[in-house]
PDB file of C-alpha atoms in Angstrom:
ATOM      1  CA  MET A   8      79.888 106.011 110.218  1.00 40.00           C
ATOM      2  CA  ALA A   9      83.057 107.851 109.236  1.00 41.00           C
ATOM      3  CA  GLU A  10      84.870 106.479 106.234  1.00 42.00           C
ATOM      4  CA  GLN A  11      88.293 107.344 107.647  1.00 43.00           C
ATOM      5  CA  ARG A  12      89.244 103.980 109.109  1.00 40.00           C
ATOM      6  CA  THR A  13      92.572 102.275 108.827  1.00 37.00           C
ATOM      7  CA  ARG A  14      90.964  99.703 108.893  1.00 36.00           C
ATOM      8  CA  TYR A  15      77.014  82.100 104.096  1.00 32.00           C
ATOM      9  CA  ARG A  16      75.584  80.819 101.650  1.00 33.00           C
ATOM     10  CA  ALA A  17      78.263  78.040 101.694  1.00 34.00           C
ATOM     11  CA  MET A  18      79.867  77.836  98.303  1.00 35.00           C
ATOM     12  CA  ALA A  19      80.418  74.364  96.885  1.00 31.00           C
ATOM     13  CA  GLY A  20      83.369  72.973  94.996  1.00 31.00           C
ATOM     14  CA  ALA A  21      86.979  73.997  94.643  1.00 32.00           C
ATOM     15  CA  LEU A  22      88.511  77.046  93.026  1.00 34.00           C
ATOM     16  CA  GLY A  23      87.511  76.874  89.391  1.00 32.00           C
ATOM     17  CA  ALA A  24      89.004  77.665  86.033  1.00 29.00           C
ATOM     18  CA  VAL A  25      91.711  80.251  85.607  1.00 29.00           C
ATOM     19  CA  ALA A  26      90.726  83.453  83.848  1.00 31.00           C
ATOM     20  CA  LEU A  27      92.743  86.376  82.559  1.00 28.00           C
ATOM     21  CA  THR A  28      91.067  89.443  84.035  1.00 34.00           C
ATOM     22  CA  ALA A  29      91.380  93.197  83.926  1.00 33.00           C
ATOM     23  CA  GLY A  30      93.525  92.928  87.050  1.00 36.00           C
ATOM     24  CA  ALA A  31      95.685  90.273  85.421  1.00 38.00           C
ATOM     25  CA  ILE A  32      96.227  92.453  82.380  1.00 29.00           C
ATOM     26  CA  THR A  33      97.356  95.264  84.672  1.00 33.00           C
ATOM     27  CA  THR A  34      99.655  93.174  86.857  1.00 35.00           C
ATOM     28  CA  GLY A  35     100.755  90.349  84.587  1.00 37.00           C
ATOM     29  CA  LEU A  36      99.092  87.793  86.871  1.00 40.00           C
ATOM     30  CA  THR A  37      96.760  84.992  85.892  1.00 37.00           C
ATOM     31  CA  LEU A  38      94.072  84.966  88.547  1.00 38.00           C
ATOM     32  CA  PRO A  39      91.627  82.270  89.703  1.00 40.00           C
ATOM     33  CA  THR A  40      87.866  82.506  89.773  1.00 39.00           C
ATOM     34  CA  ALA A  41      85.943  82.307  93.048  1.00 38.00           C
ATOM     35  CA  SER A  42      82.562  81.474  91.555  1.00 39.00           C
ATOM     36  CA  ALA A  43      82.827  78.001  93.096  1.00 42.00           C
ATOM     37  CA  ALA A  44      84.968  78.763  96.133  1.00 59.00           C
ATOM     38  CA  THR A  45      84.860  76.625  99.257  1.00 79.00           C
ATOM     39  CA  TRP A  46      85.368  77.992 102.752  1.00 88.00           C
ATOM     40  CA  PRO A  47      88.447  76.152 104.009  1.00 95.00           C
ATOM     41  CA  THR A  48      88.945  74.082 107.146  1.00 95.00           C
ATOM     42  CA  PRO A  49      91.858  75.342 109.287  1.00 97.00           C
ATOM     43  CA  SER A  50      94.866  73.119 109.807  1.00 97.00           C
ATOM     44  CA  GLY A  51      96.914  72.623 112.939  1.00 95.00           C
ATOM     45  CA  THR A  52      96.446  74.434 116.235  1.00 96.00           C
ATOM     46  CA  PRO A  53      94.926  77.924 116.128  1.00 97.00           C
ATOM     47  CA  GLN A  54      97.372  80.681 117.020  1.00 97.00           C
ATOM     48  CA  ALA A  55      96.489  83.594 119.273  1.00 97.00           C
ATOM     49  CA  VAL A  56      97.974  86.932 118.192  1.00 97.00           C
ATOM     50  CA  SER A  57      98.459  89.513 120.940  1.00 95.00           C
ATOM     51  CA  LYS A  58     100.973  91.650 119.015  1.00 96.00           C
ATOM     52  CA  THR A  59     100.828  92.542 115.320  1.00 97.00           C
ATOM     53  CA  ILE A  60     102.830  90.137 113.145  1.00 98.00           C
ATOM     54  CA  SER A  61     105.148  91.979 110.761  1.00 98.00           C
ATOM     55  CA  VAL A  62     105.529  90.397 107.314  1.00 98.00           C
ATOM     56  CA  SER A  63     108.420  91.003 104.917  1.00 97.00           C
ATOM     57  CA  GLY A  64     108.965  88.890 101.832  1.00 97.00           C
ATOM     58  CA  THR A  65     106.546  85.943 101.703  1.00 98.00           C
ATOM     59  CA  THR A  66     104.754  84.298 104.614  1.00 98.00           C
ATOM     60  CA  ASP A  67     102.815  81.073 104.009  1.00 98.00           C
ATOM     61  CA  GLY A  68     100.499  80.254 106.912  1.00 97.00           C
ATOM     62  CA  GLY A  69      99.746  76.711 105.760  1.00 97.00           C
ATOM     63  CA  MET A  70      96.009  77.378 106.305  1.00 98.00           C
ATOM     64  CA  LYS A  71      96.423  77.891 110.045  1.00 98.00           C
ATOM     65  CA  ARG A  72      93.817  79.987 111.857  1.00 98.00           C
ATOM     66  CA  TYR A  73      95.036  83.154 113.595  1.00 98.00           C
ATOM     67  CA  TYR A  74      92.878  85.151 116.001  1.00 96.00           C
ATOM     68  CA  GLY A  75      93.319  88.219 118.150  1.00 95.00           C
ATOM     69  CA  SER A  76      93.958  88.190 121.885  1.00 95.00           C
ATOM     70  CA  GLY A  77      94.873  90.797 124.462  1.00 93.00           C
ATOM     71  CA  ASP A  78      94.857  94.263 122.889  1.00 90.00           C
ATOM     72  CA  LEU A  79      93.873  92.663 119.559  1.00 93.00           C
ATOM     73  CA  GLY A  80      91.018  90.648 121.039  1.00 89.00           C
ATOM     74  CA  SER A  81      88.215  93.176 121.511  1.00 70.00           C
ATOM     75  CA  ASP A  82      86.316  92.225 118.317  1.00 56.00           C
ATOM     76  CA  ASN A  83      84.700  95.634 117.809  1.00 54.00           C
ATOM     77  CA  GLN A  84      84.673  98.564 115.362  1.00 50.00           C
ATOM     78  CA  ASP A  85      87.177 100.819 117.183  1.00 52.00           C
ATOM     79  CA  GLU A  86      89.292 102.813 114.766  1.00 54.00           C
ATOM     80  CA  ASP A  87      92.440 102.531 116.909  1.00 64.00           C
ATOM     81  CA  GLN A  88      92.780  98.758 116.734  1.00 77.00           C
ATOM     82  CA  GLY A  89      95.950  97.291 115.333  1.00 92.00           C
ATOM     83  CA  PRO A  90      95.979  94.587 112.645  1.00 96.00           C
ATOM     84  CA  LEU A  91      96.835  90.933 113.125  1.00 97.00           C
ATOM     85  CA  PHE A  92      99.272  91.196 110.190  1.00 98.00           C
ATOM     86  CA  GLU A  93     101.172  94.202 108.881  1.00 98.00           C
ATOM     87  CA  LEU A  94     102.764  93.753 105.443  1.00 98.00           C
ATOM     88  CA  LYS A  95     105.799  95.772 104.438  1.00 98.00           C
ATOM     89  CA  ASP A  96     106.139  97.122 100.908  1.00 98.00           C
ATOM     90  CA  GLY A  97     106.337  94.212  98.459  1.00 98.00           C
ATOM     91  CA  ALA A  98     105.284  91.529 100.956  1.00 98.00           C
ATOM     92  CA  THR A  99     103.025  88.530 100.298  1.00 98.00           C
ATOM     93  CA  LEU A 100     100.736  86.810 102.790  1.00 98.00           C
ATOM     94  CA  LYS A 101      99.152  83.553 101.686  1.00 98.00           C
ATOM     95  CA  ASN A 102      97.224  80.527 102.917  1.00 98.00           C
ATOM     96  CA  VAL A 103      96.027  82.139 106.140  1.00 98.00           C
ATOM     97  CA  ILE A 104      92.675  82.033 107.947  1.00 98.00           C
ATOM     98  CA  LEU A 105      91.739  84.898 110.239  1.00 98.00           C
ATOM     99  CA  GLY A 106      89.298  83.769 112.910  1.00 96.00           C
ATOM    100  CA  ALA A 107      87.401  85.807 115.476  1.00 95.00           C
ATOM    101  CA  PRO A 108      88.271  88.193 116.914  1.00 94.00           C
ATOM    102  CA  ALA A 109      90.205  89.553 113.929  1.00 94.00           C
ATOM    103  CA  ALA A 110      90.919  93.141 115.129  1.00 93.00           C
ATOM    104  CA  ASP A 111      91.738  95.278 112.059  1.00 94.00           C
ATOM    105  CA  GLY A 112      92.701  92.298 109.932  1.00 96.00           C
ATOM    106  CA  VAL A 113      95.609  92.990 107.596  1.00 98.00           C
ATOM    107  CA  HIS A 114      97.393  96.263 106.824  1.00 97.00           C
ATOM    108  CA  CYS A 115      99.490  96.713 103.670  1.00 98.00           C
ATOM    109  CA  GLU A 116     101.965  99.551 104.110  1.00 97.00           C
ATOM    110  CA  GLY A 117     102.889  99.461 100.420  1.00 97.00           C
ATOM    111  CA  SER A 118     102.436  97.160  97.441  1.00 98.00           C
ATOM    112  CA  CYS A 119     101.379  93.721  98.631  1.00 98.00           C
ATOM    113  CA  THR A 120      99.752  90.453  97.628  1.00 98.00           C
ATOM    114  CA  LEU A 121      97.114  88.636  99.666  1.00 98.00           C
ATOM    115  CA  GLN A 122      96.738  85.147  98.234  1.00 98.00           C
ATOM    116  CA  ASN A 123      94.173  82.654  99.521  1.00 97.00           C
ATOM    117  CA  VAL A 124      93.550  84.630 102.714  1.00 98.00           C
ATOM    118  CA  TRP A 125      90.207  84.034 104.467  1.00 98.00           C
ATOM    119  CA  TRP A 126      88.377  86.057 107.105  1.00 97.00           C
ATOM    120  CA  GLU A 127      85.776  84.016 109.006  1.00 96.00           C
ATOM    121  CA  ASP A 128      84.413  87.032 110.873  1.00 95.00           C
ATOM    122  CA  VAL A 129      85.689  90.460 109.822  1.00 95.00           C
ATOM    123  CA  GLY A 130      86.556  92.766 112.697  1.00 84.00           C
ATOM    124  CA  GLU A 131      86.988  96.465 111.891  1.00 85.00           C
ATOM    125  CA  ASP A 132      87.992  95.873 108.261  1.00 94.00           C
ATOM    126  CA  ALA A 133      89.408  92.759 106.590  1.00 97.00           C
ATOM    127  CA  ALA A 134      92.310  94.570 104.909  1.00 98.00           C
ATOM    128  CA  THR A 135      93.487  98.169 104.610  1.00 97.00           C
ATOM    129  CA  PHE A 136      95.769  99.331 101.794  1.00 98.00           C
ATOM    130  CA  ARG A 137      98.164 102.271 102.218  1.00 96.00           C
ATOM    131  CA  GLY A 138     101.031 103.937 100.380  1.00 92.00           C
ATOM    132  CA  THR A 139     100.984 106.031  97.217  1.00 93.00           C
ATOM    133  CA  GLY A 140     101.428 104.928  93.636  1.00 94.00           C
ATOM    134  CA  LYS A 141     101.289 101.287  94.689  1.00 97.00           C
ATOM    135  CA  THR A 142      99.715  98.100  93.316  1.00 98.00           C
ATOM    136  CA  PHE A 143      97.806  95.810  95.652  1.00 98.00           C
ATOM    137  CA  ASN A 144      96.662  92.314  94.642  1.00 98.00           C
ATOM    138  CA  VAL A 145      94.057  90.147  96.354  1.00 98.00           C
ATOM    139  CA  ILE A 146      94.006  86.718  94.735  1.00 98.00           C
ATOM    140  CA  GLY A 147      91.454  84.164  95.909  1.00 97.00           C
ATOM    141  CA  GLY A 148      90.228  83.888  99.472  1.00 97.00           C
ATOM    142  CA  GLY A 149      87.080  85.231 101.064  1.00 97.00           C
ATOM    143  CA  ALA A 150      85.569  87.263 103.899  1.00 97.00           C
ATOM    144  CA  ARG A 151      82.227  87.328 105.681  1.00 95.00           C
ATOM    145  CA  LYS A 152      80.409  89.075 108.521  1.00 94.00           C
ATOM    146  CA  ALA A 153      81.752  92.583 107.891  1.00 96.00           C
ATOM    147  CA  ALA A 154      79.587  95.080 109.759  1.00 93.00           C
ATOM    148  CA  ASP A 155      81.254  97.865 107.775  1.00 94.00           C
ATOM    149  CA  LYS A 156      83.808  97.319 104.984  1.00 97.00           C
ATOM    150  CA  ILE A 157      85.733  94.299 103.767  1.00 98.00           C
ATOM    151  CA  PHE A 158      88.462  96.220 101.923  1.00 98.00           C
ATOM    152  CA  GLN A 159      89.497  99.777 102.818  1.00 98.00           C
ATOM    153  CA  PHE A 160      91.634 101.584 100.212  1.00 98.00           C
ATOM    154  CA  ASN A 161      93.373 104.511 101.927  1.00 98.00           C
ATOM    155  CA  GLY A 162      96.468 104.819  99.754  1.00 97.00           C
ATOM    156  CA  GLY A 163      96.824 105.672  96.095  1.00 97.00           C
ATOM    157  CA  GLY A 164      97.345 103.436  93.090  1.00 98.00           C
ATOM    158  CA  THR A 165      95.623 100.279  91.900  1.00 98.00           C
ATOM    159  CA  LEU A 166      93.819  97.568  93.841  1.00 98.00           C
ATOM    160  CA  ASN A 167      93.101  94.309  91.973  1.00 98.00           C
ATOM    161  CA  ILE A 168      90.710  91.821  93.569  1.00 98.00           C
ATOM    162  CA  SER A 169      90.082  88.529  91.781  1.00 98.00           C
ATOM    163  CA  GLY A 170      88.690  85.125  92.665  1.00 96.00           C
ATOM    164  CA  PHE A 171      87.319  86.430  95.968  1.00 97.00           C
ATOM    165  CA  ALA A 172      84.207  85.417  97.904  1.00 97.00           C
ATOM    166  CA  GLY A 173      82.485  88.119  99.971  1.00 97.00           C
ATOM    167  CA  GLN A 174      79.382  87.599 102.079  1.00 94.00           C
ATOM    168  CA  ASP A 175      77.353  89.470 104.694  1.00 94.00           C
ATOM    169  CA  PHE A 176      78.881  92.952 104.521  1.00 96.00           C
ATOM    170  CA  SER A 177      78.022  96.604 104.274  1.00 97.00           C
ATOM    171  CA  THR A 178      80.583  97.655 101.623  1.00 98.00           C
ATOM    172  CA  PHE A 179      82.808  95.185  99.777  1.00 98.00           C
ATOM    173  CA  VAL A 180      85.518  97.713  98.854  1.00 98.00           C
ATOM    174  CA  ARG A 181      85.724 101.439  99.596  1.00 98.00           C
ATOM    175  CA  SER A 182      88.032 104.165  98.387  1.00 98.00           C
ATOM    176  CA  CYS A 183      88.477 106.247 101.549  1.00 98.00           C
ATOM    177  CA  GLY A 184      85.907 109.015 101.544  1.00 98.00           C
ATOM    178  CA  ASN A 185      87.492 111.418 103.992  1.00 97.00           C
ATOM    179  CA  CYS A 186      91.133 110.535 104.669  1.00 97.00           C
ATOM    180  CA  SER A 187      93.399 113.499 105.409  1.00 97.00           C
ATOM    181  CA  SER A 188      95.462 112.601 102.335  1.00 96.00           C
ATOM    182  CA  GLN A 189      93.473 111.791  99.213  1.00 98.00           C
ATOM    183  CA  TYR A 190      94.560 110.195  95.925  1.00 97.00           C
ATOM    184  CA  LYS A 191      93.259 108.850  92.672  1.00 98.00           C
ATOM    185  CA  ARG A 192      92.426 105.184  93.180  1.00 98.00           C
ATOM    186  CA  THR A 193      91.770 102.488  90.570  1.00 98.00           C
ATOM    187  CA  ILE A 194      89.883  99.391  91.690  1.00 98.00           C
ATOM    188  CA  ASN A 195      89.400  96.236  89.583  1.00 98.00           C
ATOM    189  CA  VAL A 196      87.132  93.456  90.887  1.00 98.00           C
ATOM    190  CA  SER A 197      86.822  90.342  88.746  1.00 98.00           C
ATOM    191  CA  ASN A 198      85.639  86.721  88.813  1.00 97.00           C
ATOM    192  CA  SER A 199      84.303  87.139  92.340  1.00 97.00           C
ATOM    193  CA  GLU A 200      81.180  85.985  94.148  1.00 96.00           C
ATOM    194  CA  ILE A 201      79.163  88.388  96.276  1.00 97.00           C
ATOM    195  CA  THR A 202      76.578  86.829  98.595  1.00 95.00           C
ATOM    196  CA  ALA A 203      73.787  88.805 100.277  1.00 94.00           C
ATOM    197  CA  PRO A 204      73.196  90.432 102.633  1.00 95.00           C
ATOM    198  CA  GLY A 205      75.218  93.388 101.435  1.00 97.00           C
ATOM    199  CA  LYS A 206      74.768  97.030 100.508  1.00 98.00           C
ATOM    200  CA  VAL A 207      77.503  98.179  98.110  1.00 98.00           C
ATOM    201  CA  ILE A 208      80.150  96.344  96.090  1.00 98.00           C
ATOM    202  CA  GLY A 209      82.371  99.352  95.421  1.00 98.00           C
ATOM    203  CA  GLY A 210      82.404 102.921  96.684  1.00 98.00           C
ATOM    204  CA  ILE A 211      84.567 105.488  94.863  1.00 98.00           C
ATOM    205  CA  ASN A 212      85.223 109.251  94.890  1.00 98.00           C
ATOM    206  CA  THR A 213      84.522 110.817  91.516  1.00 98.00           C
ATOM    207  CA  ASN A 214      86.095 114.164  92.443  1.00 98.00           C
ATOM    208  CA  TYR A 215      89.486 112.472  92.875  1.00 98.00           C
ATOM    209  CA  GLY A 216      89.238 110.566  89.602  1.00 98.00           C
ATOM    210  CA  ASP A 217      88.621 107.128  91.107  1.00 98.00           C
ATOM    211  CA  SER A 218      87.304 104.285  88.996  1.00 98.00           C
ATOM    212  CA  LEU A 219      85.796 100.860  89.670  1.00 99.00           C
ATOM    213  CA  THR A 220      85.825  98.123  87.018  1.00 98.00           C
ATOM    214  CA  LEU A 221      83.641  95.053  87.543  1.00 98.00           C
ATOM    215  CA  ARG A 222      84.036  91.905  85.433  1.00 98.00           C
ATOM    216  CA  GLY A 223      82.595  88.435  85.943  1.00 98.00           C
ATOM    217  CA  ILE A 224      80.724  89.230  89.152  1.00 98.00           C
ATOM    218  CA  THR A 225      78.171  86.764  90.551  1.00 97.00           C
ATOM    219  CA  ILE A 226      75.684  88.077  93.106  1.00 96.00           C
ATOM    220  CA  VAL A 227      73.914  85.410  95.145  1.00 94.00           C
ATOM    221  CA  GLY A 228      70.672  85.777  97.083  1.00 93.00           C
ATOM    222  CA  ASP A 229      69.774  89.281  95.933  1.00 95.00           C
ATOM    223  CA  SER A 230      66.777  88.708  93.669  1.00 94.00           C
ATOM    224  CA  SER A 231      65.538  92.251  94.328  1.00 96.00           C
ATOM    225  CA  LYS A 232      68.912  93.643  93.216  1.00 97.00           C
ATOM    226  CA  LYS A 233      69.293  95.807  96.294  1.00 97.00           C
ATOM    227  CA  ILE A 234      73.100  95.550  96.361  1.00 98.00           C
ATOM    228  CA  VAL A 235      74.535  98.607  94.579  1.00 98.00           C
ATOM    229  CA  PRO A 236      77.381  97.558  92.257  1.00 98.00           C
ATOM    230  CA  CYS A 237      79.040 100.983  92.156  1.00 98.00           C
ATOM    231  CA  GLN A 238      78.289 103.891  94.476  1.00 98.00           C
ATOM    232  CA  LYS A 239      79.816 107.277  93.651  1.00 98.00           C
ATOM    233  CA  TYR A 240      80.727 109.844  96.296  1.00 98.00           C
ATOM    234  CA  ILE A 241      82.214 113.310  96.609  1.00 98.00           C
ATOM    235  CA  GLY A 242      85.203 112.673  98.843  1.00 98.00           C
ATOM    236  CA  ASN A 243      86.981 115.131 101.116  1.00 98.00           C
ATOM    237  CA  ASN A 244      90.078 115.415 103.294  1.00 98.00           C
ATOM    238  CA  THR A 245      88.397 117.025 106.300  1.00 97.00           C
ATOM    239  CA  GLY A 246      86.935 113.964 107.991  1.00 97.00           C
ATOM    240  CA  ALA A 247      83.369 114.918 107.085  1.00 98.00           C
ATOM    241  CA  GLU A 248      80.932 112.284 105.935  1.00 97.00           C
ATOM    242  CA  PRO A 249      81.152 112.204 102.095  1.00 98.00           C
ATOM    243  CA  SER A 250      78.032 112.872 100.083  1.00 98.00           C
ATOM    244  CA  LYS A 251      76.706 110.475  97.450  1.00 98.00           C
ATOM    245  CA  ASN A 252      77.109 111.378  93.793  1.00 97.00           C
ATOM    246  CA  GLY A 253      74.946 108.866  91.990  1.00 98.00           C
ATOM    247  CA  SER A 254      75.428 105.216  91.108  1.00 98.00           C
ATOM    248  CA  GLY A 255      75.475 102.904  88.126  1.00 97.00           C
ATOM    249  CA  PRO A 256      77.688 102.430  85.056  1.00 98.00           C
ATOM    250  CA  ASP A 257      78.946 105.532  83.286  1.00 98.00           C
ATOM    251  CA  GLY A 258      82.063 104.340  81.418  1.00 97.00           C
ATOM    252  CA  THR A 259      84.332 106.725  83.339  1.00 98.00           C
ATOM    253  CA  TYR A 260      84.044 106.077  87.057  1.00 98.00           C
ATOM    254  CA  CYS A 261      81.835 102.982  87.209  1.00 98.00           C
ATOM    255  CA  LYS A 262      83.057 100.679  84.463  1.00 98.00           C
ATOM    256  CA  TYR A 263      80.777  97.705  83.933  1.00 98.00           C
ATOM    257  CA  SER A 264      77.665  96.648  82.050  1.00 98.00           C
ATOM    258  CA  SER A 265      74.748  94.384  82.867  1.00 96.00           C
ATOM    259  CA  SER A 266      76.563  91.454  81.223  1.00 98.00           C
ATOM    260  CA  ASP A 267      79.354  91.755  83.792  1.00 98.00           C
ATOM    261  CA  ILE A 268      77.019  90.822  86.650  1.00 98.00           C
ATOM    262  CA  THR A 269      75.119  87.542  87.038  1.00 97.00           C
ATOM    263  CA  TYR A 270      72.409  87.058  89.647  1.00 96.00           C
ATOM    264  CA  LYS A 271      71.781  83.650  91.234  1.00 93.00           C
TER     265      LYS A 271
END
């Protein structure tokens, strides 16, 4: 499947202790851990979204469930789907639940913050990050049932994901392997819980200088350790399927050690 897409075990308890992570050091944020996250119950009346909602500044959904309808209601993997939410540069979306169908989830057109956003059934992708030289923060929340990717990083800059719960996915986060415009991308994932089934936590392009840092990761239900923490690729800008370039920690592209990952 082409990478170029603009695109349970139930977990008990509440969000746990606060931890200062690699992402927090980069952004100045103190981020929560998701090792004991609970999938939330929606509040109020679910809202159908037939036209992409544009977000500037801060939008607090109050834990309401939003789902796609009309052109946003096909619930498939088409690359041309629009998102339910489109965030302008500097915008924040928080306390939102995306139900099914979720179309192409959330698009960030520049720096953005997704705080306590939950995807009950990922459509094309949960969130896609664009823009160059930007910082993107995902703080808390969770996503499940992603046939392809949860997070798609198409722009350039730094993506910090902390306190997140991901389950039943192909790739948790992917630096675009064949976008027409390619950049160096830095990805930090910390204090997050990954629940099988899943294939890859992070996919990065070594030829563009990408890096993936993993800290405080808990992997649940993968006793055979089949989920690849860090998969390296040779990316391109032609639309061709990128080739693999090894996997595992190397201190340069895949930055983690065995102590950074706990299996349960």
